[in-house]
């Protein structure tokens, strides 16, 4: 593993994309490492929350690796997009919350990576965009679809057609990012959010991720029915007994994830 760094502390796994000389661009090897970290984290009981960020102070991820993109043909291009989408899907489907700490450029595959995460906290120097059109292609890691679902068809069409960057405040305004934080405070803020999540009820967290994401693709009636069943499952957990008891006994809940 050479393009990513990992660090586990207080049940928070931080994955740092580590190609600062290439603004953390996602080549195939980096994508493979990223996916294997996220998949392995699912069954690691020492990990409750995942943070994904970029190395250095300039970029989160400046996109798919354009050097590799340049060598693709129709077949290898599809393979690259398919694998990239599998990475984004692994992140989006993670049972443990994934936070993107967007510490600079989040362009192309970087914007797609951020969008696959469950929360996006941006530094005030962050820039988001889908500039693929300028390279004669379109997003391949889900950008044409996740952006549309996050910000609506009008803004998604504009960002994908024009390929221009937007700043972090605009990203929050349109619903692409959750918060903007001064760059110097980004890491502490994201860790504080991650700590809150790490102390929360794991099964209920995974049910929120699942019902929000899956339900978004269903009819409202089917989504509400799905929520009923997920609610029922939560009601059968020890965490629900602990959470309700702790409230009634006026103490802090200690969730076990059972
Ligand atoms: N793939 C491969 N290399 C990339 C890259 C990418 N997506 N983005 C940046 N780099 C490399 C540059 O080629 C440069 O490498 P070099 O020093 O070996 O020449 C290095 O990262 C620094 O980038 P540079 O362009 O010099 O920095 P900048 O501050 O002038 O511009 C950006 C920053 C982000 C505006 C510019 O790098 C950019 O437009 N990158 C491409 C964004 C993009 O189109 N992403 C979608 C790809 S599908």
CSV table of C-alpha atoms and ligand atoms in Angstrom, one decimal:
chain,number,residue,atom,x,y,z
A,1,UNK,CA,0.0,0.0,0.0
A,2,UNK,CA,1.7,3.2,-1.1
A,3,UNK,CA,-0.8,5.7,-2.2
A,4,UNK,CA,-2.9,5.9,0.9
A,5,UNK,CA,-2.2,6.3,4.6
A,6,UNK,CA,-4.3,5.0,7.4
A,7,UNK,CA,-4.6,5.8,11.1
A,8,UNK,CA,-7.0,4.5,13.7
A,9,UNK,CA,-7.6,6.4,16.9
A,10,UNK,CA,-10.6,6.5,19.2
A,11,UNK,CA,-12.4,4.0,16.8
A,12,UNK,CA,-12.0,6.5,13.9
A,13,UNK,CA,-10.2,5.3,10.8
A,14,UNK,CA,-8.7,8.1,8.8
A,15,UNK,CA,-7.8,7.3,5.2
A,16,UNK,CA,-5.5,9.9,3.6
A,17,UNK,CA,-5.1,9.8,-0.2
A,18,UNK,CA,-1.4,10.4,-0.4
A,19,UNK,CA,-0.2,11.6,-3.8
A,20,UNK,CA,0.3,15.3,-3.0
A,21,UNK,CA,2.6,15.8,-6.0
A,22,UNK,CA,-0.4,14.8,-8.2
A,23,UNK,CA,-2.9,16.6,-6.1
A,24,UNK,CA,-4.0,13.2,-4.8
A,25,UNK,CA,-5.4,12.1,-8.3
A,26,UNK,CA,-7.0,8.7,-8.3
A,27,UNK,CA,-5.0,6.2,-10.3
A,28,UNK,CA,-6.1,2.5,-10.4
A,29,UNK,CA,-3.8,1.5,-7.6
A,30,UNK,CA,-5.1,4.3,-5.3
A,31,UNK,CA,-8.6,3.3,-6.0
A,32,UNK,CA,-7.8,-0.3,-5.2
A,33,UNK,CA,-6.2,0.7,-1.9
A,34,UNK,CA,-9.1,2.9,-1.0
A,35,UNK,CA,-11.6,0.2,-1.6
A,36,UNK,CA,-9.7,-2.4,0.3
A,37,UNK,CA,-9.5,-0.1,3.4
A,38,UNK,CA,-13.2,0.6,3.3
A,39,UNK,CA,-14.2,-3.0,2.8
A,40,UNK,CA,-11.8,-4.2,5.6
A,41,UNK,CA,-13.2,-1.5,8.0
A,42,UNK,CA,-16.7,-3.0,7.8
A,43,UNK,CA,-15.7,-6.1,9.9
A,44,UNK,CA,-13.1,-4.4,12.1
A,45,UNK,CA,-14.7,-3.9,15.5
A,46,UNK,CA,-12.0,-1.3,16.3
A,47,UNK,CA,-13.5,1.0,13.7
A,48,UNK,CA,-16.8,2.8,14.1
A,49,UNK,CA,-16.4,5.8,11.7
A,50,UNK,CA,-14.3,6.5,8.6
A,51,UNK,CA,-12.8,9.8,7.5
A,52,UNK,CA,-11.4,10.2,4.0
A,53,UNK,CA,-9.2,13.2,3.3
A,54,UNK,CA,-6.3,14.3,1.0
A,55,UNK,CA,-2.6,14.7,1.8
A,56,UNK,CA,-1.3,18.3,1.9
A,57,UNK,CA,-3.2,21.6,2.1
A,58,UNK,CA,-4.1,22.0,-1.5
A,59,UNK,CA,-6.2,19.1,-2.6
A,60,UNK,CA,-8.7,16.6,-1.4
A,61,UNK,CA,-8.6,14.8,-4.7
A,62,UNK,CA,-8.1,16.6,-8.1
A,63,UNK,CA,-9.8,13.8,-10.0
A,64,UNK,CA,-9.1,10.6,-11.7
A,65,UNK,CA,-5.5,10.3,-12.9
A,66,UNK,CA,-5.5,12.1,-16.3
A,67,UNK,CA,-2.3,10.3,-17.3
A,68,UNK,CA,-4.1,7.0,-17.0
A,69,UNK,CA,-7.3,8.4,-18.5
A,70,UNK,CA,-5.3,9.4,-21.6
A,71,UNK,CA,-4.4,5.8,-22.4
A,72,UNK,CA,-8.0,4.4,-22.2
A,73,UNK,CA,-10.1,3.2,-25.1
A,74,UNK,CA,-13.8,2.3,-25.0
A,75,UNK,CA,-13.2,-1.0,-23.3
A,76,UNK,CA,-10.6,0.0,-20.7
A,77,UNK,CA,-12.5,3.2,-20.1
A,78,UNK,CA,-15.6,1.2,-19.2
A,79,UNK,CA,-13.5,-1.0,-17.0
A,80,UNK,CA,-12.0,2.0,-15.2
A,81,UNK,CA,-15.4,3.6,-14.7
A,82,UNK,CA,-16.9,0.3,-13.5
A,83,UNK,CA,-14.1,-0.2,-10.9
A,84,UNK,CA,-14.3,3.4,-9.8
A,85,UNK,CA,-18.0,3.1,-9.3
A,86,UNK,CA,-17.5,-0.1,-7.3
A,87,UNK,CA,-15.2,1.9,-5.0
A,88,UNK,CA,-17.8,4.7,-4.6
A,89,UNK,CA,-20.5,2.2,-4.0
A,90,UNK,CA,-18.5,0.5,-1.3
A,91,UNK,CA,-18.2,3.9,0.4
A,92,UNK,CA,-21.8,4.8,0.0
A,93,UNK,CA,-22.9,1.4,1.2
A,94,UNK,CA,-20.6,1.4,4.2
A,95,UNK,CA,-22.5,0.4,7.4
A,96,UNK,CA,-20.1,2.8,9.3
A,97,UNK,CA,-20.5,6.5,8.6
A,98,UNK,CA,-18.0,7.9,6.2
A,99,UNK,CA,-17.0,11.6,6.4
A,100,UNK,CA,-15.2,13.4,3.6
A,101,UNK,CA,-12.9,16.0,5.0
A,102,UNK,CA,-12.6,18.1,1.8
A,103,UNK,CA,-9.3,20.0,2.3
A,104,UNK,CA,-8.9,21.6,-1.1
A,105,UNK,CA,-9.7,20.7,-4.7
A,106,UNK,CA,-12.5,18.1,-5.0
A,107,UNK,CA,-12.7,17.8,-8.8
A,108,UNK,CA,-14.0,15.1,-11.1
A,109,UNK,CA,-13.4,11.8,-9.2
A,110,UNK,CA,-12.6,13.9,-6.1
A,111,UNK,CA,-16.1,15.4,-6.2
A,112,UNK,CA,-17.5,12.0,-6.9
A,113,UNK,CA,-15.6,10.5,-4.0
A,114,UNK,CA,-16.8,13.3,-1.7
A,115,UNK,CA,-20.4,12.7,-2.9
A,116,UNK,CA,-20.2,8.9,-2.1
A,117,UNK,CA,-19.4,9.8,1.5
A,118,UNK,CA,-22.2,10.3,4.0
A,119,UNK,CA,-21.1,13.7,5.1
A,120,UNK,CA,-19.0,16.4,3.4
A,121,UNK,CA,-17.2,18.9,5.6
A,122,UNK,CA,-15.2,21.4,3.5
A,123,UNK,CA,-12.4,23.7,4.4
A,124,UNK,CA,-12.8,27.3,3.3
A,125,UNK,CA,-10.2,26.8,0.5
A,126,UNK,CA,-12.1,23.8,-1.0
A,127,UNK,CA,-13.3,23.9,-4.6
A,128,UNK,CA,-15.8,21.4,-6.0
A,129,UNK,CA,-16.4,20.7,-9.7
A,130,UNK,CA,-17.0,18.1,-12.4
A,131,UNK,CA,-14.5,19.4,-15.1
A,132,UNK,CA,-14.5,16.2,-17.2
A,133,UNK,CA,-16.2,18.0,-20.0
A,134,UNK,CA,-13.0,20.0,-20.5
A,135,UNK,CA,-11.2,16.7,-21.2
A,136,UNK,CA,-13.8,15.5,-23.7
A,137,UNK,CA,-15.4,13.0,-21.3
A,138,UNK,CA,-18.1,12.9,-18.7
A,139,UNK,CA,-18.0,11.8,-15.1
A,140,UNK,CA,-17.5,8.0,-14.8
A,141,UNK,CA,-17.5,7.4,-11.1
A,142,UNK,CA,-21.2,8.4,-10.5
A,143,UNK,CA,-20.9,12.2,-10.9
A,144,UNK,CA,-23.7,12.7,-13.3
A,145,UNK,CA,-26.0,10.8,-11.0
A,146,UNK,CA,-25.0,11.5,-7.4
A,147,UNK,CA,-24.6,15.2,-8.1
A,148,UNK,CA,-28.1,15.3,-9.6
A,149,UNK,CA,-29.6,13.5,-6.6
A,150,UNK,CA,-27.8,15.9,-4.2
A,151,UNK,CA,-28.3,19.3,-5.8
A,152,UNK,CA,-31.1,18.8,-8.4
A,153,UNK,CA,-31.1,18.5,-12.1
A,154,UNK,CA,-30.6,22.2,-12.9
A,155,UNK,CA,-27.4,22.7,-10.9
A,156,UNK,CA,-26.0,19.3,-11.8
A,157,UNK,CA,-26.6,20.0,-15.5
A,158,UNK,CA,-24.8,23.4,-15.1
A,159,UNK,CA,-21.8,22.0,-13.3
A,160,UNK,CA,-21.5,19.0,-15.7
A,161,UNK,CA,-22.0,21.0,-18.9
A,162,UNK,CA,-19.7,24.0,-18.0
A,163,UNK,CA,-17.2,22.1,-15.9
A,164,UNK,CA,-16.5,25.2,-13.7
A,165,UNK,CA,-15.5,25.0,-10.1
A,166,UNK,CA,-17.6,26.3,-7.2
A,167,UNK,CA,-16.3,27.4,-3.8
A,168,UNK,CA,-17.1,25.8,-0.5
A,169,UNK,CA,-19.7,28.4,0.5
A,170,UNK,CA,-21.6,27.8,-2.8
A,171,UNK,CA,-21.3,24.0,-2.3
A,172,UNK,CA,-23.0,24.4,1.1
A,173,UNK,CA,-25.6,26.7,-0.4
A,174,UNK,CA,-26.6,24.2,-3.1
A,175,UNK,CA,-26.5,21.2,-0.7
A,176,UNK,CA,-23.3,19.6,-2.0
A,177,UNK,CA,-21.4,20.2,1.2
A,178,UNK,CA,-22.7,20.1,4.8
A,179,UNK,CA,-20.4,22.7,6.4
A,180,UNK,CA,-17.5,25.1,5.7
A,181,UNK,CA,-14.8,25.3,8.3
A,182,UNK,CA,-11.6,27.4,8.3
A,183,UNK,CA,-8.9,25.3,6.9
A,184,UNK,CA,-6.9,25.3,10.1
A,185,UNK,CA,-9.9,23.9,12.0
A,186,UNK,CA,-11.0,21.3,9.5
A,187,UNK,CA,-9.3,18.3,11.0
A,188,UNK,CA,-10.4,19.0,14.6
A,189,UNK,CA,-14.0,19.7,13.5
A,190,UNK,CA,-14.2,16.5,11.5
A,191,UNK,CA,-12.7,14.5,14.3
A,192,UNK,CA,-15.2,16.0,16.7
A,193,UNK,CA,-18.1,15.0,14.4
A,194,UNK,CA,-16.6,11.5,14.0
A,195,UNK,CA,-16.3,11.2,17.8
A,196,UNK,CA,-20.0,12.0,18.2
A,197,UNK,CA,-20.8,9.3,15.6
A,198,UNK,CA,-18.5,6.8,17.2
A,199,UNK,CA,-20.4,7.2,20.5
A,200,UNK,CA,-23.7,6.7,18.8
A,201,UNK,CA,-25.7,3.5,18.3
A,202,UNK,CA,-24.0,1.6,15.4
A,203,UNK,CA,-27.0,-0.4,14.2
A,204,UNK,CA,-29.2,2.6,14.1
A,205,UNK,CA,-26.5,4.6,12.3
A,206,UNK,CA,-26.3,1.8,9.7
A,207,UNK,CA,-30.0,1.8,9.4
A,208,UNK,CA,-30.1,5.6,8.8
A,209,UNK,CA,-27.5,5.2,6.0
A,210,UNK,CA,-29.5,2.3,4.4
A,211,UNK,CA,-32.9,3.8,4.7
A,212,UNK,CA,-31.9,7.3,3.4
A,213,UNK,CA,-29.9,5.8,0.5
A,214,UNK,CA,-32.1,2.9,-0.6
A,215,UNK,CA,-35.3,4.7,0.2
A,216,UNK,CA,-34.3,7.6,-2.1
A,217,UNK,CA,-34.5,5.1,-5.0
A,218,UNK,CA,-37.9,3.7,-4.0
A,219,UNK,CA,-41.5,5.1,-4.4
A,220,UNK,CA,-42.5,7.0,-1.2
A,221,UNK,CA,-44.9,4.2,-0.2
A,222,UNK,CA,-42.1,1.5,-0.6
A,223,UNK,CA,-39.6,3.7,1.1
A,224,UNK,CA,-41.9,4.3,4.1
A,225,UNK,CA,-42.6,0.6,4.3
A,226,UNK,CA,-38.8,0.0,4.2
A,227,UNK,CA,-38.5,2.4,7.1
A,228,UNK,CA,-41.1,0.6,9.2
A,229,UNK,CA,-39.1,-2.6,8.9
A,230,UNK,CA,-35.8,-0.9,9.7
A,231,UNK,CA,-37.4,0.8,12.7
A,232,UNK,CA,-38.7,-2.6,13.9
A,233,UNK,CA,-35.2,-4.1,13.7
A,234,UNK,CA,-33.8,-1.1,15.7
A,235,UNK,CA,-36.5,-1.7,18.4
A,236,UNK,CA,-35.2,-5.3,18.9
A,237,UNK,CA,-31.6,-4.1,19.7
A,238,UNK,CA,-29.8,-3.8,23.0
A,239,UNK,CA,-28.8,-0.3,21.9
A,240,UNK,CA,-32.5,0.7,21.9
A,241,UNK,CA,-33.0,-0.7,25.4
A,242,UNK,CA,-29.8,1.2,26.5
A,243,UNK,CA,-30.7,4.4,24.7
A,244,UNK,CA,-34.3,4.6,26.1
A,245,UNK,CA,-33.1,3.5,29.6
A,246,UNK,CA,-30.3,6.0,29.6
A,247,UNK,CA,-32.8,8.8,28.7
A,248,UNK,CA,-35.2,7.8,31.4
A,249,UNK,CA,-32.4,7.4,34.0
A,250,UNK,CA,-30.9,10.8,33.0
A,251,UNK,CA,-27.5,9.3,32.1
A,252,UNK,CA,-25.4,9.1,29.0
A,253,UNK,CA,-26.0,6.0,26.9
A,254,UNK,CA,-23.3,3.4,26.4
A,255,UNK,CA,-24.1,1.7,23.1
A,256,UNK,CA,-22.6,-1.7,22.4
A,257,UNK,CA,-23.7,-2.2,18.8
A,258,UNK,CA,-25.8,-5.2,19.8
B,1,LIG,N1,-4.5,13.7,-12.8
B,1,LIG,C1,-3.2,13.6,-12.9
B,1,LIG,N2,-2.4,14.6,-12.4
B,1,LIG,C2,-2.9,15.7,-11.9
B,1,LIG,C3,-4.3,15.8,-11.8
B,1,LIG,C4,-5.1,14.8,-12.3
B,1,LIG,N3,-6.5,14.8,-12.2
B,1,LIG,N4,-4.6,17.0,-11.3
B,1,LIG,C5,-3.4,17.6,-11.0
B,1,LIG,N5,-2.4,16.8,-11.4
B,1,LIG,C6,-1.0,17.0,-11.4
B,1,LIG,C7,-0.5,18.0,-12.4
B,1,LIG,O1,-0.3,17.4,-13.7
B,1,LIG,C8,0.8,18.5,-11.8
B,1,LIG,O2,1.8,17.5,-12.0
B,1,LIG,P1,3.3,17.9,-12.4
B,1,LIG,O3,3.8,18.8,-11.3
B,1,LIG,O4,4.0,16.6,-12.5
B,1,LIG,O5,3.1,18.6,-13.7
B,1,LIG,C9,0.5,18.5,-10.3
B,1,LIG,O6,-0.6,17.6,-10.1
B,1,LIG,C10,0.1,19.9,-9.8
B,1,LIG,O7,-1.0,20.3,-10.5
B,1,LIG,P2,-1.0,21.8,-11.2
B,1,LIG,O8,-2.0,21.8,-12.4
B,1,LIG,O9,0.4,22.2,-11.5
B,1,LIG,O10,-1.6,22.7,-10.1
B,1,LIG,P3,-2.4,24.1,-10.2
B,1,LIG,O11,-2.5,24.6,-8.8
B,1,LIG,O12,-1.8,24.9,-11.3
B,1,LIG,O13,-3.9,23.6,-10.7
B,1,LIG,C11,-5.9,22.3,-10.7
B,1,LIG,C12,-4.7,22.9,-9.9
B,1,LIG,C13,-6.6,21.3,-9.8
B,1,LIG,C14,-6.8,23.4,-11.1
B,1,LIG,C15,-5.3,21.6,-11.9
B,1,LIG,O14,-4.3,20.6,-11.5
B,1,LIG,C16,-6.4,20.7,-12.7
B,1,LIG,O15,-7.2,21.3,-13.4
B,1,LIG,N6,-6.3,19.4,-12.5
B,1,LIG,C17,-7.2,18.5,-13.3
B,1,LIG,C18,-8.6,18.5,-12.7
B,1,LIG,C19,-9.5,17.6,-13.5
B,1,LIG,O16,-9.7,17.8,-14.7
B,1,LIG,N7,-10.0,16.6,-12.9
B,1,LIG,C20,-10.9,15.6,-13.5
B,1,LIG,C21,-10.1,14.5,-14.1
B,1,LIG,S1,-11.1,13.3,-14.9
